GROMACS .gro file of N, CA, C and O in nm:
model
  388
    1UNK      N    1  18.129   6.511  -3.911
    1UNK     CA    2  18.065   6.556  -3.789
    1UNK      C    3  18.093   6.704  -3.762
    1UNK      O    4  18.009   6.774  -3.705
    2UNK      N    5  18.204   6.747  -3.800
    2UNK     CA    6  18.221   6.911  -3.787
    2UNK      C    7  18.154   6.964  -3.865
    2UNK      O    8  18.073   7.044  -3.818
    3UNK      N    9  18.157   6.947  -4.008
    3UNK     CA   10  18.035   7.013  -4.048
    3UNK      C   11  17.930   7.033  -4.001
    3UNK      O   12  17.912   7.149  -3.964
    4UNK      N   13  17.845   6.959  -3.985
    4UNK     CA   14  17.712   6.950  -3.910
    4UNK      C   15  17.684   7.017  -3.785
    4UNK      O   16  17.574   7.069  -3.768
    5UNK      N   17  17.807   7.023  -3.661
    5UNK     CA   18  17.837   7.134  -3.600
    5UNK      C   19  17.827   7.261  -3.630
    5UNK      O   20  17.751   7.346  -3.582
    6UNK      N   21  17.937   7.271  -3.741
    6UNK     CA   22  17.953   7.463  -3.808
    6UNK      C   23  17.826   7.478  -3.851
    6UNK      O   24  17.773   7.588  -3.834
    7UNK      N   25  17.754   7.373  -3.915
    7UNK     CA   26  17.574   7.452  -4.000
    7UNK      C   27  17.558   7.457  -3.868
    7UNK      O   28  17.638   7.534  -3.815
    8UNK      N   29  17.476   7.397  -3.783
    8UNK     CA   30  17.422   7.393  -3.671
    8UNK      C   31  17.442   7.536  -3.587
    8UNK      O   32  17.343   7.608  -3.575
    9UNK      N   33  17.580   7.582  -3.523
    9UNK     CA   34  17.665   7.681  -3.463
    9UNK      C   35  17.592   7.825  -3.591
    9UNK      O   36  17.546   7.930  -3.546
   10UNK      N   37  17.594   7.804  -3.697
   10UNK     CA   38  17.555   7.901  -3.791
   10UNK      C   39  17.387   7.932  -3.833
   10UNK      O   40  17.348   8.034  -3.890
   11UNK      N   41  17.309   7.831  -3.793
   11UNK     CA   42  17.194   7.841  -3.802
   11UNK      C   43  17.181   7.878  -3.657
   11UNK      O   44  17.060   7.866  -3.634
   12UNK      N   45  17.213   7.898  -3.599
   12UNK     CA   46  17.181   7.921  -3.451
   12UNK      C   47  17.209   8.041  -3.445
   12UNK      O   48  17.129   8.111  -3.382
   13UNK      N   49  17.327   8.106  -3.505
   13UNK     CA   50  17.355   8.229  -3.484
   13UNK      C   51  17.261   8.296  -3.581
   13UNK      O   52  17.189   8.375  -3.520
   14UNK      N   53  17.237   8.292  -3.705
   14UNK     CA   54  17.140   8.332  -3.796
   14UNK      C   55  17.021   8.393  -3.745
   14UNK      O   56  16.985   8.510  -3.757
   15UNK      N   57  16.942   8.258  -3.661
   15UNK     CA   58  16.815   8.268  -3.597
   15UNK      C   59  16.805   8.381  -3.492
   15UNK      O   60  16.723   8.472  -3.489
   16UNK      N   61  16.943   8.348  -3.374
   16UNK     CA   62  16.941   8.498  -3.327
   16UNK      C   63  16.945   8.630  -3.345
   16UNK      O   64  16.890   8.721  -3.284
   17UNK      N   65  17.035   8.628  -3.458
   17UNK     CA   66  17.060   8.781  -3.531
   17UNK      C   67  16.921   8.847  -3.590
   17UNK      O   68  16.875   8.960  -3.574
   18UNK      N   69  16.867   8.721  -3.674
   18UNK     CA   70  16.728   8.784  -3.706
   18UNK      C   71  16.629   8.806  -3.597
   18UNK      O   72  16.526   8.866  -3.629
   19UNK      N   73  16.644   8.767  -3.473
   19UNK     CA   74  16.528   8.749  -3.396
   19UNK      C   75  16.584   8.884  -3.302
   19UNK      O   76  16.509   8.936  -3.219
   20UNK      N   77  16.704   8.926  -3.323
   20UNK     CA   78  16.722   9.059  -3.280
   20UNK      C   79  16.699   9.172  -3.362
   20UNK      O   80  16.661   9.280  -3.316
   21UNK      N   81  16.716   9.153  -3.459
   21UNK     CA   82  16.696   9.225  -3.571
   21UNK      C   83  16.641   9.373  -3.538
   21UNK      O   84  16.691   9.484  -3.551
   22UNK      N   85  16.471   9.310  -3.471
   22UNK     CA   86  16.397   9.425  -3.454
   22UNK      C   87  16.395   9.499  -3.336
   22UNK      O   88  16.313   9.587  -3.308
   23UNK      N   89  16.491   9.458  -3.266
   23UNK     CA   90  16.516   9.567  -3.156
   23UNK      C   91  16.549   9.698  -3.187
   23UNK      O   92  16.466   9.789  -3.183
   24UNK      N   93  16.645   9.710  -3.213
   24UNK     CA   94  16.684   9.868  -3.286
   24UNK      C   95  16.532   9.921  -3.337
   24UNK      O   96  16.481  10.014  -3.275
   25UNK      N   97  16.474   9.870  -3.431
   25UNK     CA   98  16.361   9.941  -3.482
   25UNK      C   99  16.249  10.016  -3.392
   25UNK      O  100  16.154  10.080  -3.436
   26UNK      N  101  16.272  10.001  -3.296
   26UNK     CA  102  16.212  10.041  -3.181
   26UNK      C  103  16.168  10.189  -3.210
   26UNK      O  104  16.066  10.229  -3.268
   27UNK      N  105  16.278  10.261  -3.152
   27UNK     CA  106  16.292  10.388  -3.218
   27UNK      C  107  16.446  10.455  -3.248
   27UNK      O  108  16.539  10.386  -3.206
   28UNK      N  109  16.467  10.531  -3.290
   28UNK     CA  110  16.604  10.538  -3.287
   28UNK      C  111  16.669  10.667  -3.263
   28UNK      O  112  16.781  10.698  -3.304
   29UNK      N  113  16.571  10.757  -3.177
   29UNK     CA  114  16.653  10.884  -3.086
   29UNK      C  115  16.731  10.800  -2.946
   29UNK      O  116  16.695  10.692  -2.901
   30UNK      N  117  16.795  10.847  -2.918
   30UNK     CA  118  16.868  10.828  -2.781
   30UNK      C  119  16.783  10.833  -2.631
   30UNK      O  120  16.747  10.943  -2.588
   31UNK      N  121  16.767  10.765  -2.589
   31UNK     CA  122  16.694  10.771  -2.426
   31UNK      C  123  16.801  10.837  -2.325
   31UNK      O  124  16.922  10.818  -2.308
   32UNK      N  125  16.725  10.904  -2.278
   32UNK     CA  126  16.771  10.968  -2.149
   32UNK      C  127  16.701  10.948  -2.026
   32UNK      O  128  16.583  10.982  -2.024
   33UNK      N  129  16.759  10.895  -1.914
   33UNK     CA  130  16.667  10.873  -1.798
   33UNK      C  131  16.750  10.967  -1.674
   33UNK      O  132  16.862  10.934  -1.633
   34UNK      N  133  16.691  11.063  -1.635
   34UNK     CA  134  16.721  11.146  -1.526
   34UNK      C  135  16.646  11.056  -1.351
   34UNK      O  136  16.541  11.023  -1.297
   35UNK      N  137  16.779  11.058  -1.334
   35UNK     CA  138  16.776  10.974  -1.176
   35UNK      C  139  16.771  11.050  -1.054
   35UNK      O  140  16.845  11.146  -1.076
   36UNK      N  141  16.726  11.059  -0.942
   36UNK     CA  142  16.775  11.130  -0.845
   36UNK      C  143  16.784  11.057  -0.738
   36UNK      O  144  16.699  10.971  -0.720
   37UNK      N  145  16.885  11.075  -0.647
   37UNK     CA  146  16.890  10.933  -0.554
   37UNK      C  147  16.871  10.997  -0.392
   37UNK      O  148  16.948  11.090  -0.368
   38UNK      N  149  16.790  10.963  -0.295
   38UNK     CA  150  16.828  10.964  -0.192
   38UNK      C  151  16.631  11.098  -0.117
   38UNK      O  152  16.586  11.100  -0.002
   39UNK      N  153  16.586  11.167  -0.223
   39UNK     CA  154  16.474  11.230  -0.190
   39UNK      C  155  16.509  11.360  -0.141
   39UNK      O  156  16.423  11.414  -0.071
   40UNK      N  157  16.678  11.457  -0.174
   40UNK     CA  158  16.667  11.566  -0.113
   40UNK      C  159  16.553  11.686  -0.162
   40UNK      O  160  16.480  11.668  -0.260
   41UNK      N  161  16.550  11.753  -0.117
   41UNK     CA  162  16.453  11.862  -0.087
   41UNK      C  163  16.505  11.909  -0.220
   41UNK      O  164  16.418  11.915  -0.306
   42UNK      N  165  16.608  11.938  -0.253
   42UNK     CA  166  16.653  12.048  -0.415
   42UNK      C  167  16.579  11.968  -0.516
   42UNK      O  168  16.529  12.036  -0.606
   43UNK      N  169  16.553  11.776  -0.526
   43UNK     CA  170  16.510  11.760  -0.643
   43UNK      C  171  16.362  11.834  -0.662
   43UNK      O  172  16.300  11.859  -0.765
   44UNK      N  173  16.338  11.854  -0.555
   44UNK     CA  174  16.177  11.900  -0.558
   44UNK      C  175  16.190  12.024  -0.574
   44UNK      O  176  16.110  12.045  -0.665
   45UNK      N  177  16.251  12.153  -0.539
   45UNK     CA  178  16.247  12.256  -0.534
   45UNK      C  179  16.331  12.312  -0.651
   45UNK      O  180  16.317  12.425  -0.697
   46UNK      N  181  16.458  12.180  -0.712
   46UNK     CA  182  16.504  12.267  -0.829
   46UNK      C  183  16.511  12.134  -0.943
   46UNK      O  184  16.506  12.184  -1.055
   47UNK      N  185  16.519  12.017  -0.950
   47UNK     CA  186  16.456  11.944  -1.018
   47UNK      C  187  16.358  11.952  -1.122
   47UNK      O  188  16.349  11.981  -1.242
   48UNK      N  189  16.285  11.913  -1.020
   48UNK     CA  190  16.143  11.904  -1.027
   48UNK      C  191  16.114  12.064  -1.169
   48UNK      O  192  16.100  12.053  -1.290
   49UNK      N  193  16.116  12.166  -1.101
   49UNK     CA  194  16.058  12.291  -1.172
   49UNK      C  195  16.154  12.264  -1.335
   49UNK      O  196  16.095  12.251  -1.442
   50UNK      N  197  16.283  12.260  -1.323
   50UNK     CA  198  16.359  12.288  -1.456
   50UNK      C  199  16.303  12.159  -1.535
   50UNK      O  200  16.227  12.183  -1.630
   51UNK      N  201  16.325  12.056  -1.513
   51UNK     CA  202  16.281  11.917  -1.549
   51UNK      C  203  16.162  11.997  -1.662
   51UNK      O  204  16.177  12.012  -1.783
   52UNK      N  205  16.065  12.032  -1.591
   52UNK     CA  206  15.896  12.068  -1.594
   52UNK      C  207  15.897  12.158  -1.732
   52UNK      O  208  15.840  12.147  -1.840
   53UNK      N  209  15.996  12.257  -1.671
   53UNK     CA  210  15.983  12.388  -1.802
   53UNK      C  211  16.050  12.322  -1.959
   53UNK      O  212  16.041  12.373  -2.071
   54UNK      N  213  16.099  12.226  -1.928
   54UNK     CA  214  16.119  12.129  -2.104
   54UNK      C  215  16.061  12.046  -2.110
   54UNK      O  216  16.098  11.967  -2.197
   55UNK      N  217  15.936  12.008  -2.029
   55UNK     CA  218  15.852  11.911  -2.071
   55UNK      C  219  15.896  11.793  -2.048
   55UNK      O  220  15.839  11.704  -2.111
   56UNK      N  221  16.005  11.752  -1.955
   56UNK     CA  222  16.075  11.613  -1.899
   56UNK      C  223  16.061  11.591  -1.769
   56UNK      O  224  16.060  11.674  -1.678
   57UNK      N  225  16.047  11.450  -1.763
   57UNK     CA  226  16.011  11.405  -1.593
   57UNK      C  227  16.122  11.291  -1.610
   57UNK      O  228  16.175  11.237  -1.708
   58UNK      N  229  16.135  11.276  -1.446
   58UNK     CA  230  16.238  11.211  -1.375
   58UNK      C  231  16.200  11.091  -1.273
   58UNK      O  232  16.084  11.054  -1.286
   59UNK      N  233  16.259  11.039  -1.198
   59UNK     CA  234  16.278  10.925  -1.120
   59UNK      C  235  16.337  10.972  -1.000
   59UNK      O  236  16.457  10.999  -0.989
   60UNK      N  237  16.245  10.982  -0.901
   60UNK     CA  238  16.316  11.004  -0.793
   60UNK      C  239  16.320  10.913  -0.705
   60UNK      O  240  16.209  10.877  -0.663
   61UNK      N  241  16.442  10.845  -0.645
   61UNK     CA  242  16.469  10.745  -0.535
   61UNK      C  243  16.524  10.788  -0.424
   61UNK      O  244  16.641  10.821  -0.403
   62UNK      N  245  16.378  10.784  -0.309
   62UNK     CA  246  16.363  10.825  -0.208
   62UNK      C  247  16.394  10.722  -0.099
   62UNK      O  248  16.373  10.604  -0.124
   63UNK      N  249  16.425  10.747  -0.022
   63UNK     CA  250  16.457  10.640   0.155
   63UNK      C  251  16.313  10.644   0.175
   63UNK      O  252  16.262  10.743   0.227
   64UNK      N  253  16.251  10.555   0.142
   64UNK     CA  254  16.098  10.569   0.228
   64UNK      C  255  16.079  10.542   0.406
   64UNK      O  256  15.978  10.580   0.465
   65UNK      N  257  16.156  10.493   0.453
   65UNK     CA  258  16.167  10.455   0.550
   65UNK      C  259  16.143  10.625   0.634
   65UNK      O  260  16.073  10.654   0.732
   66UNK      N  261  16.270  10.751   0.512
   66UNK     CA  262  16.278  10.874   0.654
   66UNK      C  263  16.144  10.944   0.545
   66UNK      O  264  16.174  11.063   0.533
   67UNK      N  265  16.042  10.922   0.482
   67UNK     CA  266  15.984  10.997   0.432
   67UNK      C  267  15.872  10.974   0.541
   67UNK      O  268  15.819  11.064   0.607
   68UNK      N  269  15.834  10.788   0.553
   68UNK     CA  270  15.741  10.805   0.632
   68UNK      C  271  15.760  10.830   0.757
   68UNK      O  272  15.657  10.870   0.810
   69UNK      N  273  15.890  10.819   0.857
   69UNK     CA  274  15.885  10.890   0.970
   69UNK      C  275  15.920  10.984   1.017
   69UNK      O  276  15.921  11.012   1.136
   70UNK      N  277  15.967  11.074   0.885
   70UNK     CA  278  16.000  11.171   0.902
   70UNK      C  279  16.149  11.180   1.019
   70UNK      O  280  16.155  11.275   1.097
   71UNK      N  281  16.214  11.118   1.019
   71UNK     CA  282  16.313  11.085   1.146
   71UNK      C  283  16.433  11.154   1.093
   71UNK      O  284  16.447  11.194   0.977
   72UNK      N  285  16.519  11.163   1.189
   72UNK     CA  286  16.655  11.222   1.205
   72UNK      C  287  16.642  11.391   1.110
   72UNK      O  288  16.721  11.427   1.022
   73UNK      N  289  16.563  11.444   1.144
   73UNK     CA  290  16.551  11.570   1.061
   73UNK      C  291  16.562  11.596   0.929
   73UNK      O  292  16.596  11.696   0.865
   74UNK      N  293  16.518  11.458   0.893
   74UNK     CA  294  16.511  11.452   0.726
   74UNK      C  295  16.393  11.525   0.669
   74UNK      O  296  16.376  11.546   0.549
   75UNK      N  297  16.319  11.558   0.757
   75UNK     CA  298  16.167  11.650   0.717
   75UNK      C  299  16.283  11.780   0.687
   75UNK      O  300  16.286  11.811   0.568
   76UNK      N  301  16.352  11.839   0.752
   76UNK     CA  302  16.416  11.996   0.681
   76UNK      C  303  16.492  11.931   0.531
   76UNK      O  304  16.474  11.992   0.426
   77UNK      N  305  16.552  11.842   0.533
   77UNK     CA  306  16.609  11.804   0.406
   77UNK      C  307  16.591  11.713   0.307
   77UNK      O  308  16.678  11.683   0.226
   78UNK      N  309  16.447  11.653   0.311
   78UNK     CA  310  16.411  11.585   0.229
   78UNK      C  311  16.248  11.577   0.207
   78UNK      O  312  16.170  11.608   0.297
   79UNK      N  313  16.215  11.542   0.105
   79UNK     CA  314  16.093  11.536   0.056
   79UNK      C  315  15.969  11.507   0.115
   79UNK      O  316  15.961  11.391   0.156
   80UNK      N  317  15.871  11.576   0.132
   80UNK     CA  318  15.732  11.492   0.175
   80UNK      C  319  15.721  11.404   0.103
   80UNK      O  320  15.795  11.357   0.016
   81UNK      N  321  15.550  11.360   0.166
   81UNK     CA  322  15.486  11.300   0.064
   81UNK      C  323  15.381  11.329  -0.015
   81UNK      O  324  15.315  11.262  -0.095
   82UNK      N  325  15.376  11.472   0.033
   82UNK     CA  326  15.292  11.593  -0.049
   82UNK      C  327  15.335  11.619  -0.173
   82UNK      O  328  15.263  11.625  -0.273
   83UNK      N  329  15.486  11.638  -0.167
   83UNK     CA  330  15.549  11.687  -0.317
   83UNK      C  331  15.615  11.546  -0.383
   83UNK      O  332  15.670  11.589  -0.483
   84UNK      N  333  15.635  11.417  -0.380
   84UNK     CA  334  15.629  11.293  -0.421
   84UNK      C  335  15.508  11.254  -0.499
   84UNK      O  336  15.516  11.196  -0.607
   85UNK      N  337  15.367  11.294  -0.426
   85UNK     CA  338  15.284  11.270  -0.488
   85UNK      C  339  15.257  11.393  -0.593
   85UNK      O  340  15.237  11.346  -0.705
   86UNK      N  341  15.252  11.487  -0.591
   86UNK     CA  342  15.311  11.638  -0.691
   86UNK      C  343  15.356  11.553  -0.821
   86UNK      O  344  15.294  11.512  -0.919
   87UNK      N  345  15.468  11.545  -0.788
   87UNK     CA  346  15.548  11.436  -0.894
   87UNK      C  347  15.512  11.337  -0.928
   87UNK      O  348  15.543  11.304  -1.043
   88UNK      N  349  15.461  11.279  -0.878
   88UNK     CA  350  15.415  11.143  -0.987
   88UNK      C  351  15.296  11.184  -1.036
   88UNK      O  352  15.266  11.118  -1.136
   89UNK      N  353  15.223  11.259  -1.010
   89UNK     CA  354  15.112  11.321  -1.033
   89UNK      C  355  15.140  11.361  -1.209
   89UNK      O  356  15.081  11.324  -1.311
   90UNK      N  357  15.281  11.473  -1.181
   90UNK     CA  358  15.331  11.575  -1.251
   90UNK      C  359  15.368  11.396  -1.409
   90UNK      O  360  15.333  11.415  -1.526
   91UNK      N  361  15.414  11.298  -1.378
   91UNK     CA  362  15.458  11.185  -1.470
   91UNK      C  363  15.593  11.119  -1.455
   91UNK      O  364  15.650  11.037  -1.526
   92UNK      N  365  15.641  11.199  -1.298
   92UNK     CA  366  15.766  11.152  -1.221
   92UNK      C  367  15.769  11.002  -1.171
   92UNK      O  368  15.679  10.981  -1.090
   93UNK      N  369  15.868  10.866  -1.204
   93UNK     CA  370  15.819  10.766  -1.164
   93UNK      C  371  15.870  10.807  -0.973
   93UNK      O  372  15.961  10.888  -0.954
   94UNK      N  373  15.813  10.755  -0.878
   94UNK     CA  374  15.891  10.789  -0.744
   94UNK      C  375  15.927  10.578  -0.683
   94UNK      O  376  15.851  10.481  -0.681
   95UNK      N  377  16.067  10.592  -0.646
   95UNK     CA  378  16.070  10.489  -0.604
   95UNK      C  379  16.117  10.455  -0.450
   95UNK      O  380  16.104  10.539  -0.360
   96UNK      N  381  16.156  10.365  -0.435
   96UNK     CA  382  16.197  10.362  -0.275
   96UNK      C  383  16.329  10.337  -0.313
   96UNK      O  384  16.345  10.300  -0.429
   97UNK      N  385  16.456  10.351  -0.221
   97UNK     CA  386  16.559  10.339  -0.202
   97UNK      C  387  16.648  10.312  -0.117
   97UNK      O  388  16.766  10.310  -0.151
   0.00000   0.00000   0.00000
């Protein structure tokens, strides 16, 4: 009966290994994902531009809550929705946060 276990335990692992196999093949440079958290005004004004001049876009996670009401004077320090849409425009994903 242990035998039949160990094949079993070993065909099982087999099947997975091959069925992972082709992950890696994917591609095989390194991913980089540039995050920004919270929607200040610099990702847009210094982000945003450097990002741009190497041809890389980013993820910005914004409080939607102070974008759309603009509340507690987050309009001087954080993002419209003029330059959010800029950015995703630009290939920036924009999320809520």
């Amino acid at each position: 009966m242990k035998k039949k276990h160990l094949l079993a335990v070993v065909l099982i692992m087999a099947i997975i290994f091959v069925g992972l196999g082709g992950i890696n093949k994917v591609g095989t440079a390194a991913m980089l994902t540039y995050s920004f958290d919270d929607g200040h005004i610099s990702v847009y004004s210094e982000a945003f531009s450097i990002l741009e001049n190497y041809g890389q876009v980013g993820t910005a996670n914004v409080i939607s809550n102070a974008v759309l009401n603009a509340n507690q004077g987050w309009s001087q320090k954080g993002m419209n929705s003029i330059q959010l849409i800029e950015m995703q425009n630009a290939g920036w994903e924009i999320c809520s946060h």
